[in-house]
PDB file of C-alpha atoms and ligand atoms in Angstrom:
ATOM      1  CA  UNK Y  20      -0.169  -0.253  -0.034  1.00 42.00           C
ATOM      2  CA  UNK Y  21       3.159   1.981   0.304  1.00 40.00           C
ATOM      3  CA  UNK Y  22       3.335   4.523  -2.503  1.00 38.00           C
ATOM      4  CA  UNK Y  23      -0.377   5.619  -2.596  1.00 48.00           C
ATOM      5  CA  UNK Y  24      -1.498   8.867  -1.533  1.00 45.00           C
ATOM      6  CA  UNK Y  25      -4.655  10.499  -1.379  1.00 46.00           C
ATOM      7  CA  UNK Y  26      -6.335  12.094  -4.841  1.00 48.00           C
ATOM      8  CA  UNK Y  27      -6.709  15.599  -4.759  1.00 48.00           C
ATOM      9  CA  UNK Y  28      -6.916  17.803  -1.714  1.00 56.00           C
ATOM     10  CA  UNK Y  29     -10.268  17.128  -0.417  1.00 86.00           C
ATOM     11  CA  UNK Y  30     -10.570  13.984   0.836  1.00 95.00           C
ATOM     12  CA  UNK Y  31     -12.701  13.536   3.790  1.00 97.00           C
ATOM     13  CA  UNK Y  32     -12.902  10.097   5.999  1.00 98.00           C
ATOM     14  CA  UNK Y  33     -15.213   9.521   8.581  1.00 98.00           C
ATOM     15  CA  UNK Y  34     -14.590   6.961  11.192  1.00 98.00           C
ATOM     16  CA  UNK Y  35     -17.136   6.242  13.828  1.00 97.00           C
ATOM     17  CA  UNK Y  36     -17.886   3.414  16.604  1.00 95.00           C
ATOM     18  CA  UNK Y  37     -17.685   2.429  20.093  1.00 93.00           C
ATOM     19  CA  UNK Y  38     -15.244   3.132  22.767  1.00 88.00           C
ATOM     20  CA  UNK Y  39     -12.088   0.916  22.769  1.00 88.00           C
ATOM     21  CA  UNK Y  40     -12.793  -0.328  19.100  1.00 93.00           C
ATOM     22  CA  UNK Y  41      -9.533   1.134  17.903  1.00 93.00           C
ATOM     23  CA  UNK Y  42     -10.791   4.338  16.302  1.00 95.00           C
ATOM     24  CA  UNK Y  43      -7.810   6.344  17.354  1.00 94.00           C
ATOM     25  CA  UNK Y  44      -4.995   3.760  16.254  1.00 94.00           C
ATOM     26  CA  UNK Y  45      -6.752   3.331  13.054  1.00 97.00           C
ATOM     27  CA  UNK Y  46      -7.688   7.232  12.043  1.00 97.00           C
ATOM     28  CA  UNK Y  47      -4.061   8.202  13.258  1.00 95.00           C
ATOM     29  CA  UNK Y  48      -2.422   5.807  11.259  1.00 96.00           C
ATOM     30  CA  UNK Y  49      -4.671   6.453   7.956  1.00 97.00           C
ATOM     31  CA  UNK Y  50      -4.233  10.236   8.354  1.00 95.00           C
ATOM     32  CA  UNK Y  51      -0.445   9.586   8.555  1.00 94.00           C
ATOM     33  CA  UNK Y  52      -0.543   7.510   5.611  1.00 95.00           C
ATOM     34  CA  UNK Y  53      -2.931   9.664   3.318  1.00 95.00           C
ATOM     35  CA  UNK Y  54      -0.986  12.771   4.580  1.00 93.00           C
ATOM     36  CA  UNK Y  55      -4.548  14.247   6.025  1.00 94.00           C
ATOM     37  CA  UNK Y  56      -5.096  16.037   9.405  1.00 95.00           C
ATOM     38  CA  UNK Y  57      -6.556  13.731  12.305  1.00 96.00           C
ATOM     39  CA  UNK Y  58      -9.284  15.178  14.573  1.00 97.00           C
ATOM     40  CA  UNK Y  59     -10.473  13.095  17.314  1.00 96.00           C
ATOM     41  CA  UNK Y  60     -14.070  14.844  18.252  1.00 98.00           C
ATOM     42  CA  UNK Y  61     -14.379  12.703  21.260  1.00 97.00           C
ATOM     43  CA  UNK Y  62     -11.241  15.162  22.831  1.00 97.00           C
ATOM     44  CA  UNK Y  63     -13.733  18.055  22.100  1.00 98.00           C
ATOM     45  CA  UNK Y  64     -16.502  16.229  24.288  1.00 98.00           C
ATOM     46  CA  UNK Y  65     -13.670  15.596  26.645  1.00 97.00           C
ATOM     47  CA  UNK Y  66     -12.430  19.074  26.668  1.00 98.00           C
ATOM     48  CA  UNK Y  67     -15.818  20.348  27.784  1.00 98.00           C
ATOM     49  CA  UNK Y  68     -15.838  18.076  30.562  1.00 98.00           C
ATOM     50  CA  UNK Y  69     -12.138  19.234  31.708  1.00 97.00           C
ATOM     51  CA  UNK Y  70     -13.225  22.652  31.428  1.00 98.00           C
ATOM     52  CA  UNK Y  71     -16.347  22.305  33.255  1.00 98.00           C
ATOM     53  CA  UNK Y  72     -14.356  20.443  35.990  1.00 96.00           C
ATOM     54  CA  UNK Y  73     -11.616  23.341  36.368  1.00 95.00           C
ATOM     55  CA  UNK Y  74     -14.755  25.871  36.394  1.00 96.00           C
ATOM     56  CA  UNK Y  75     -17.306  24.465  38.429  1.00 96.00           C
ATOM     57  CA  UNK Y  76     -19.766  24.317  35.470  1.00 98.00           C
ATOM     58  CA  UNK Y  77     -22.481  21.970  36.589  1.00 97.00           C
ATOM     59  CA  UNK Y  78     -23.014  18.774  34.772  1.00 96.00           C
ATOM     60  CA  UNK Y  79     -26.638  19.555  34.614  1.00 96.00           C
ATOM     61  CA  UNK Y  80     -26.131  23.003  32.796  1.00 98.00           C
ATOM     62  CA  UNK Y  81     -26.460  22.537  29.354  1.00 98.00           C
ATOM     63  CA  UNK Y  82     -26.021  26.178  28.642  1.00 98.00           C
ATOM     64  CA  UNK Y  83     -23.337  26.588  30.777  1.00 98.00           C
ATOM     65  CA  UNK Y  84     -21.547  23.714  29.182  1.00 98.00           C
ATOM     66  CA  UNK Y  85     -22.333  24.613  25.373  1.00 98.00           C
ATOM     67  CA  UNK Y  86     -20.487  28.161  26.454  1.00 98.00           C
ATOM     68  CA  UNK Y  87     -17.446  26.435  27.225  1.00 98.00           C
ATOM     69  CA  UNK Y  88     -17.612  23.981  24.258  1.00 98.00           C
ATOM     70  CA  UNK Y  89     -18.180  27.743  21.844  1.00 98.00           C
ATOM     71  CA  UNK Y  90     -15.236  29.645  23.861  1.00 97.00           C
ATOM     72  CA  UNK Y  91     -12.640  26.821  24.142  1.00 98.00           C
ATOM     73  CA  UNK Y  92      -9.162  27.029  22.224  1.00 97.00           C
ATOM     74  CA  UNK Y  93      -8.778  23.630  21.088  1.00 97.00           C
ATOM     75  CA  UNK Y  94      -5.834  22.541  18.747  1.00 95.00           C
ATOM     76  CA  UNK Y  95      -4.766  19.137  17.306  1.00 95.00           C
ATOM     77  CA  UNK Y  96      -1.150  18.656  17.240  1.00 93.00           C
ATOM     78  CA  UNK Y  97       1.414  16.280  16.143  1.00 89.00           C
ATOM     79  CA  UNK Y  98       4.154  15.525  18.723  1.00 84.00           C
ATOM     80  CA  UNK Y  99       7.215  13.253  18.832  1.00 83.00           C
ATOM     81  CA  UNK Y 100       4.866  10.920  20.720  1.00 81.00           C
ATOM     82  CA  UNK Y 101       2.236  11.031  18.280  1.00 85.00           C
ATOM     83  CA  UNK Y 102      -1.003  13.167  17.970  1.00 90.00           C
ATOM     84  CA  UNK Y 103      -1.743  15.265  20.996  1.00 94.00           C
ATOM     85  CA  UNK Y 104      -4.770  18.111  21.910  1.00 97.00           C
ATOM     86  CA  UNK Y 105      -4.036  21.639  23.850  1.00 97.00           C
ATOM     87  CA  UNK Y 106      -6.623  23.399  25.369  1.00 97.00           C
ATOM     88  CA  UNK Y 107      -6.484  26.885  26.170  1.00 97.00           C
ATOM     89  CA  UNK Y 108      -2.587  26.680  25.078  1.00 96.00           C
ATOM     90  CA  UNK Y 109      -1.781  24.063  27.763  1.00 96.00           C
ATOM     91  CA  UNK Y 110      -1.025  20.360  26.778  1.00 96.00           C
ATOM     92  CA  UNK Y 111      -3.833  17.928  27.651  1.00 96.00           C
ATOM     93  CA  UNK Y 112      -3.343  15.020  25.820  1.00 94.00           C
ATOM     94  CA  UNK Y 113      -3.111  12.808  29.084  1.00 89.00           C
ATOM     95  CA  UNK Y 114      -5.774  14.544  31.354  1.00 93.00           C
ATOM     96  CA  UNK Y 115      -8.228  14.250  28.452  1.00 95.00           C
ATOM     97  CA  UNK Y 116      -8.138  10.383  28.957  1.00 87.00           C
ATOM     98  CA  UNK Y 117      -8.628  10.020  32.438  1.00 82.00           C
ATOM     99  CA  UNK Y 118     -11.830   7.677  33.357  1.00 73.00           C
ATOM    100  CA  UNK Y 119     -13.666  10.359  35.127  1.00 86.00           C
ATOM    101  CA  UNK Y 120     -13.440  12.402  32.232  1.00 93.00           C
ATOM    102  CA  UNK Y 121     -14.710   9.636  29.809  1.00 88.00           C
ATOM    103  CA  UNK Y 122     -17.708   9.104  32.021  1.00 87.00           C
ATOM    104  CA  UNK Y 123     -18.394  13.178  32.144  1.00 94.00           C
ATOM    105  CA  UNK Y 124     -17.816  13.567  28.636  1.00 95.00           C
ATOM    106  CA  UNK Y 125     -20.587  10.737  27.383  1.00 91.00           C
ATOM    107  CA  UNK Y 126     -22.792  12.360  29.819  1.00 93.00           C
ATOM    108  CA  UNK Y 127     -22.572  15.854  28.524  1.00 96.00           C
ATOM    109  CA  UNK Y 128     -22.531  14.727  24.887  1.00 95.00           C
ATOM    110  CA  UNK Y 129     -26.313  13.951  25.100  1.00 93.00           C
ATOM    111  CA  UNK Y 130     -27.216  17.727  25.408  1.00 96.00           C
ATOM    112  CA  UNK Y 131     -28.300  18.974  22.125  1.00 97.00           C
ATOM    113  CA  UNK Y 132     -26.913  22.384  23.020  1.00 98.00           C
ATOM    114  CA  UNK Y 133     -23.255  20.907  23.400  1.00 98.00           C
ATOM    115  CA  UNK Y 134     -23.442  19.003  20.334  1.00 97.00           C
ATOM    116  CA  UNK Y 135     -24.663  21.624  18.240  1.00 98.00           C
ATOM    117  CA  UNK Y 136     -21.783  24.161  19.181  1.00 98.00           C
ATOM    118  CA  UNK Y 137     -19.352  21.439  18.473  1.00 98.00           C
ATOM    119  CA  UNK Y 138     -20.637  19.910  15.509  1.00 98.00           C
ATOM    120  CA  UNK Y 139     -20.433  23.482  14.109  1.00 98.00           C
ATOM    121  CA  UNK Y 140     -16.637  23.418  14.785  1.00 97.00           C
ATOM    122  CA  UNK Y 141     -16.041  19.750  13.595  1.00 98.00           C
ATOM    123  CA  UNK Y 142     -18.012  20.971  10.320  1.00 97.00           C
ATOM    124  CA  UNK Y 143     -15.708  23.658   9.967  1.00 96.00           C
ATOM    125  CA  UNK Y 144     -12.581  21.849  10.232  1.00 94.00           C
ATOM    126  CA  UNK Y 145     -13.971  19.048   7.872  1.00 95.00           C
ATOM    127  CA  UNK Y 146     -14.876  22.053   5.327  1.00 93.00           C
ATOM    128  CA  UNK Y 147     -10.989  22.375   5.177  1.00 92.00           C
ATOM    129  CA  UNK Y 148     -10.648  18.764   3.396  1.00 92.00           C
ATOM    130  CA  UNK Y 149      -7.643  16.313   3.847  1.00 95.00           C
ATOM    131  CA  UNK Y 150      -9.182  14.993   6.804  1.00 97.00           C
ATOM    132  CA  UNK Y 151      -9.553  11.831   8.636  1.00 98.00           C
ATOM    133  CA  UNK Y 152     -12.454  12.774  11.543  1.00 98.00           C
ATOM    134  CA  UNK Y 153     -13.101  10.270  14.287  1.00 98.00           C
ATOM    135  CA  UNK Y 154     -16.256   9.913  16.595  1.00 97.00           C
ATOM    136  CA  UNK Y 155     -19.741   8.638  16.853  1.00 95.00           C
ATOM    137  CA  UNK Y 156     -21.742  10.565  14.808  1.00 96.00           C
ATOM    138  CA  UNK Y 157     -19.272  11.838  11.977  1.00 97.00           C
ATOM    139  CA  UNK Y 158     -20.920   9.660   8.927  1.00 97.00           C
ATOM    140  CA  UNK Y 159     -24.409  10.443   9.811  1.00 96.00           C
ATOM    141  CA  UNK Y 160     -24.551  13.993  11.233  1.00 96.00           C
ATOM    142  CA  UNK Y 161     -21.150  15.916  11.107  1.00 97.00           C
ATOM    143  CA  UNK Y 162     -19.809  15.194   7.901  1.00 97.00           C
ATOM    144  CA  UNK Y 163     -22.579  13.139   5.964  1.00 97.00           C
ATOM    145  CA  UNK Y 164     -21.190  14.063   2.467  1.00 96.00           C
ATOM    146  CA  UNK Y 165     -17.679  12.257   3.551  1.00 97.00           C
ATOM    147  CA  UNK Y 166     -15.687  10.080   0.531  1.00 97.00           C
ATOM    148  CA  UNK Y 167     -15.784   7.151   2.827  1.00 98.00           C
ATOM    149  CA  UNK Y 168     -17.444   6.219   5.966  1.00 98.00           C
ATOM    150  CA  UNK Y 169     -16.217   3.242   8.374  1.00 98.00           C
ATOM    151  CA  UNK Y 170     -18.110   1.943  11.052  1.00 98.00           C
ATOM    152  CA  UNK Y 171     -15.767   0.102  13.347  1.00 98.00           C
ATOM    153  CA  UNK Y 172     -17.290  -2.556  15.900  1.00 96.00           C
ATOM    154  CA  UNK Y 173     -15.956  -5.067  18.375  1.00 95.00           C
ATOM    155  CA  UNK Y 174     -17.103  -7.355  21.034  1.00 93.00           C
ATOM    156  CA  UNK Y 175     -17.432  -5.404  24.563  1.00 90.00           C
ATOM    157  CA  UNK Y 176     -14.825  -7.710  26.109  1.00 89.00           C
ATOM    158  CA  UNK Y 177     -12.088  -7.311  23.610  1.00 93.00           C
ATOM    159  CA  UNK Y 178     -12.648  -3.466  23.925  1.00 92.00           C
ATOM    160  CA  UNK Y 179     -12.181  -3.369  27.549  1.00 90.00           C
ATOM    161  CA  UNK Y 180      -8.829  -5.592  27.148  1.00 91.00           C
ATOM    162  CA  UNK Y 181      -7.551  -3.222  24.879  1.00 90.00           C
ATOM    163  CA  UNK Y 182      -8.057  -0.260  26.947  1.00 86.00           C
ATOM    164  CA  UNK Y 183      -6.706  -2.007  29.946  1.00 89.00           C
ATOM    165  CA  UNK Y 184      -3.319  -2.791  27.833  1.00 90.00           C
ATOM    166  CA  UNK Y 185      -3.196   0.770  27.124  1.00 84.00           C
ATOM    167  CA  UNK Y 186      -3.770   2.022  30.572  1.00 83.00           C
ATOM    168  CA  UNK Y 187      -0.774  -0.692  31.603  1.00 87.00           C
ATOM    169  CA  UNK Y 188       1.401   0.794  28.971  1.00 86.00           C
ATOM    170  CA  UNK Y 189       1.027   3.818  30.424  1.00 81.00           C
ATOM    171  CA  UNK Y 190       2.215   2.353  34.203  1.00 85.00           C
ATOM    172  CA  UNK Y 191      -1.486   3.121  35.472  1.00 81.00           C
ATOM    173  CA  UNK Y 192      -3.119   0.208  37.482  1.00 84.00           C
ATOM    174  CA  UNK Y 193      -6.747  -0.498  36.407  1.00 83.00           C
ATOM    175  CA  UNK Y 194      -9.019  -3.180  37.006  1.00 86.00           C
ATOM    176  CA  UNK Y 195     -10.126  -4.774  33.812  1.00 85.00           C
ATOM    177  CA  UNK Y 196     -13.633  -5.754  35.078  1.00 87.00           C
ATOM    178  CA  UNK Y 197     -14.463  -2.177  35.920  1.00 86.00           C
ATOM    179  CA  UNK Y 198     -13.428  -0.938  32.399  1.00 85.00           C
ATOM    180  CA  UNK Y 199     -15.998  -3.575  31.043  1.00 88.00           C
ATOM    181  CA  UNK Y 200     -18.453  -1.893  33.387  1.00 89.00           C
ATOM    182  CA  UNK Y 201     -17.736   1.426  32.278  1.00 86.00           C
ATOM    183  CA  UNK Y 202     -17.561   0.625  28.697  1.00 88.00           C
ATOM    184  CA  UNK Y 203     -21.136  -1.263  28.546  1.00 89.00           C
ATOM    185  CA  UNK Y 204     -22.694   1.578  30.240  1.00 89.00           C
ATOM    186  CA  UNK Y 205     -20.976   4.417  28.242  1.00 86.00           C
ATOM    187  CA  UNK Y 206     -21.949   2.434  24.928  1.00 88.00           C
ATOM    188  CA  UNK Y 207     -25.720   2.168  26.272  1.00 89.00           C
ATOM    189  CA  UNK Y 208     -25.764   5.865  27.026  1.00 88.00           C
ATOM    190  CA  UNK Y 209     -24.302   6.579  23.713  1.00 88.00           C
ATOM    191  CA  UNK Y 210     -26.408   4.424  21.536  1.00 89.00           C
ATOM    192  CA  UNK Y 211     -29.579   5.239  23.154  1.00 89.00           C
ATOM    193  CA  UNK Y 212     -29.529   9.161  23.407  1.00 87.00           C
ATOM    194  CA  UNK Y 213     -32.161  11.201  21.793  1.00 88.00           C
ATOM    195  CA  UNK Y 214     -29.690  13.397  19.781  1.00 87.00           C
ATOM    196  CA  UNK Y 215     -26.961  11.763  17.207  1.00 84.00           C
ATOM    197  CA  UNK Y 216     -27.073   8.488  18.732  1.00 87.00           C
ATOM    198  CA  UNK Y 217     -24.028   5.881  17.896  1.00 90.00           C
ATOM    199  CA  UNK Y 218     -25.302   4.196  14.763  1.00 91.00           C
ATOM    200  CA  UNK Y 219     -23.737   3.317  11.626  1.00 94.00           C
ATOM    201  CA  UNK Y 220     -24.459   5.575   8.441  1.00 96.00           C
ATOM    202  CA  UNK Y 221     -26.536   3.603   5.879  1.00 96.00           C
ATOM    203  CA  UNK Y 222     -23.629   4.088   3.636  1.00 97.00           C
ATOM    204  CA  UNK Y 223     -21.028   3.395   6.112  1.00 97.00           C
ATOM    205  CA  UNK Y 224     -18.710  -0.104   5.567  1.00 98.00           C
ATOM    206  CA  UNK Y 225     -18.917  -2.050   8.644  1.00 97.00           C
ATOM    207  CA  UNK Y 226     -15.800  -3.675  10.221  1.00 98.00           C
ATOM    208  CA  UNK Y 227     -15.526  -5.855  12.963  1.00 97.00           C
ATOM    209  CA  UNK Y 228     -12.078  -5.422  14.596  1.00 96.00           C
ATOM    210  CA  UNK Y 229     -12.516  -8.426  17.410  1.00 96.00           C
ATOM    211  CA  UNK Y 230     -10.099 -10.618  15.619  1.00 96.00           C
ATOM    212  CA  UNK Y 231      -8.041  -8.231  13.427  1.00 96.00           C
ATOM    213  CA  UNK Y 232      -4.981  -6.639  14.326  1.00 95.00           C
ATOM    214  CA  UNK Y 233      -4.600  -2.801  13.365  1.00 95.00           C
ATOM    215  CA  UNK Y 234      -2.842  -3.645  10.048  1.00 97.00           C
ATOM    216  CA  UNK Y 235      -5.402  -5.865   8.837  1.00 98.00           C
ATOM    217  CA  UNK Y 236      -7.965  -3.051   9.473  1.00 98.00           C
ATOM    218  CA  UNK Y 237      -5.861  -0.695   7.526  1.00 98.00           C
ATOM    219  CA  UNK Y 238      -5.541  -2.719   4.676  1.00 98.00           C
ATOM    220  CA  UNK Y 239      -9.249  -2.988   4.674  1.00 98.00           C
ATOM    221  CA  UNK Y 240      -9.842   0.472   4.724  1.00 98.00           C
ATOM    222  CA  UNK Y 241      -7.189   1.099   1.805  1.00 97.00           C
ATOM    223  CA  UNK Y 242      -9.012  -1.566  -0.341  1.00 97.00           C
ATOM    224  CA  UNK Y 243     -12.189   0.318   0.035  1.00 97.00           C
ATOM    225  CA  UNK Y 244     -10.501   3.579  -0.903  1.00 97.00           C
ATOM    226  CA  UNK Y 245      -8.683   1.975  -3.898  1.00 96.00           C
ATOM    227  CA  UNK Y 246     -12.217   0.621  -4.842  1.00 95.00           C
ATOM    228  CA  UNK Y 247     -13.734   4.051  -4.986  1.00 94.00           C
ATOM    229  CA  UNK Y 248     -10.833   5.529  -7.136  1.00 93.00           C
ATOM    230  CA  UNK Y 249     -10.064   7.534  -3.897  1.00 93.00           C
ATOM    231  CA  UNK Y 250      -6.237   6.706  -4.123  1.00 89.00           C
ATOM    232  CA  UNK Y 251      -3.655   7.255  -6.835  1.00 68.00           C
ATOM    233  CA  UNK Y 252      -0.076   5.914  -7.331  1.00 59.00           C
ATOM    234  CA  UNK Y 253       2.889   8.627  -6.291  1.00 54.00           C
TER     235      UNK Y 253
HETATM  236  O1   DC Q  23     -14.293   8.820  21.855  1.00 70.10           O
HETATM  237  P1   DC Q  23     -14.206   9.024  22.949  1.00 70.10           P
HETATM  238  O2   DC Q  23     -14.185   7.856  24.232  1.00 70.10           O
HETATM  239  O3   DC Q  23     -13.051   9.998  23.383  1.00 70.10           O
HETATM  240  O4   DC Q  23     -15.361  10.108  23.107  1.00 70.10           O
HETATM  241  C1   DC Q  23     -15.887  10.367  24.635  1.00 70.10           C
HETATM  242  C2   DC Q  23     -17.503  10.559  24.711  1.00 70.10           C
HETATM  243  O5   DC Q  23     -17.860  11.833  23.937  1.00 70.10           O
HETATM  244  C3   DC Q  23     -18.080   9.582  24.199  1.00 70.10           C
HETATM  245  O6   DC Q  23     -18.723   8.621  25.118  1.00 70.10           O
HETATM  246  C4   DC Q  23     -19.373  10.127  23.553  1.00 70.10           C
HETATM  247  C5   DC Q  23     -18.968  11.419  23.168  1.00 70.10           C
HETATM  248  N1   DC Q  23     -19.002  11.790  21.876  1.00 70.10           N
HETATM  249  C6   DC Q  23     -19.673  12.208  21.183  1.00 70.10           C
HETATM  250  O7   DC Q  23     -20.914  11.938  21.630  1.00 70.10           O
HETATM  251  N2   DC Q  23     -19.786  12.306  19.502  1.00 70.10           N
HETATM  252  C7   DC Q  23     -18.595  12.231  19.210  1.00 70.10           C
HETATM  253  N3   DC Q  23     -18.577  12.652  17.602  1.00 70.10           N
HETATM  254  C8   DC Q  23     -17.498  12.118  19.746  1.00 70.10           C
HETATM  255  C9   DC Q  23     -17.503  11.368  21.209  1.00 70.10           C
END
């Protein structure tokens, strides 16, 4: 697959799916190989959660939370360690991933007021083209015109196992059973919320990653890009 690059300036790829399914790994690798920007929309919901904590905005105040989202300065950066995020100029890549923040991000993401503000920011990034955007509603709501939509899924136990390994790599001890419980409750909330629930777009390619290594998932996505004439030889 090496030696291939995206055709034209505007390639837009939407990657959706539940937590722990491998979206970030796959989206980052894809963005790198296609020379596209990588946008992690979950980080935007997490950033609002982090700001709400810092500024004592209550978790049941949709307008207050939406205001934080509207005014926040969030940047997606590439560092030596990989992709990162700055919020109000501060590197928050690690703090965004704390388990409490995941839970709060999932809770506040059900408010239409918050979604409206963040979706607008995401669409603006999408309009710039050459982007791989990952989230829950990218193919359905944020970028319905994307050139390629992929919906990744995997069994919950496998997703919890992957999250567990990620924490271990960072030297942080967490209980795998607790991770499974958290993943299941977050899935339930993300799939059943009234606004923009987690569902595959009708025209998304579905890939079950339970028994696939990241390289195999990438191969499938590159095959889809190729089938659709979205790649050209260098
Ligand atoms: O992808 P993630 O785990 O970082 O996302 C954190 C939460 O944000 C997730 O539980 C639901 C919400 N989210 C969303 O509602 N829509 C998106 N496009 C991305 C994330």
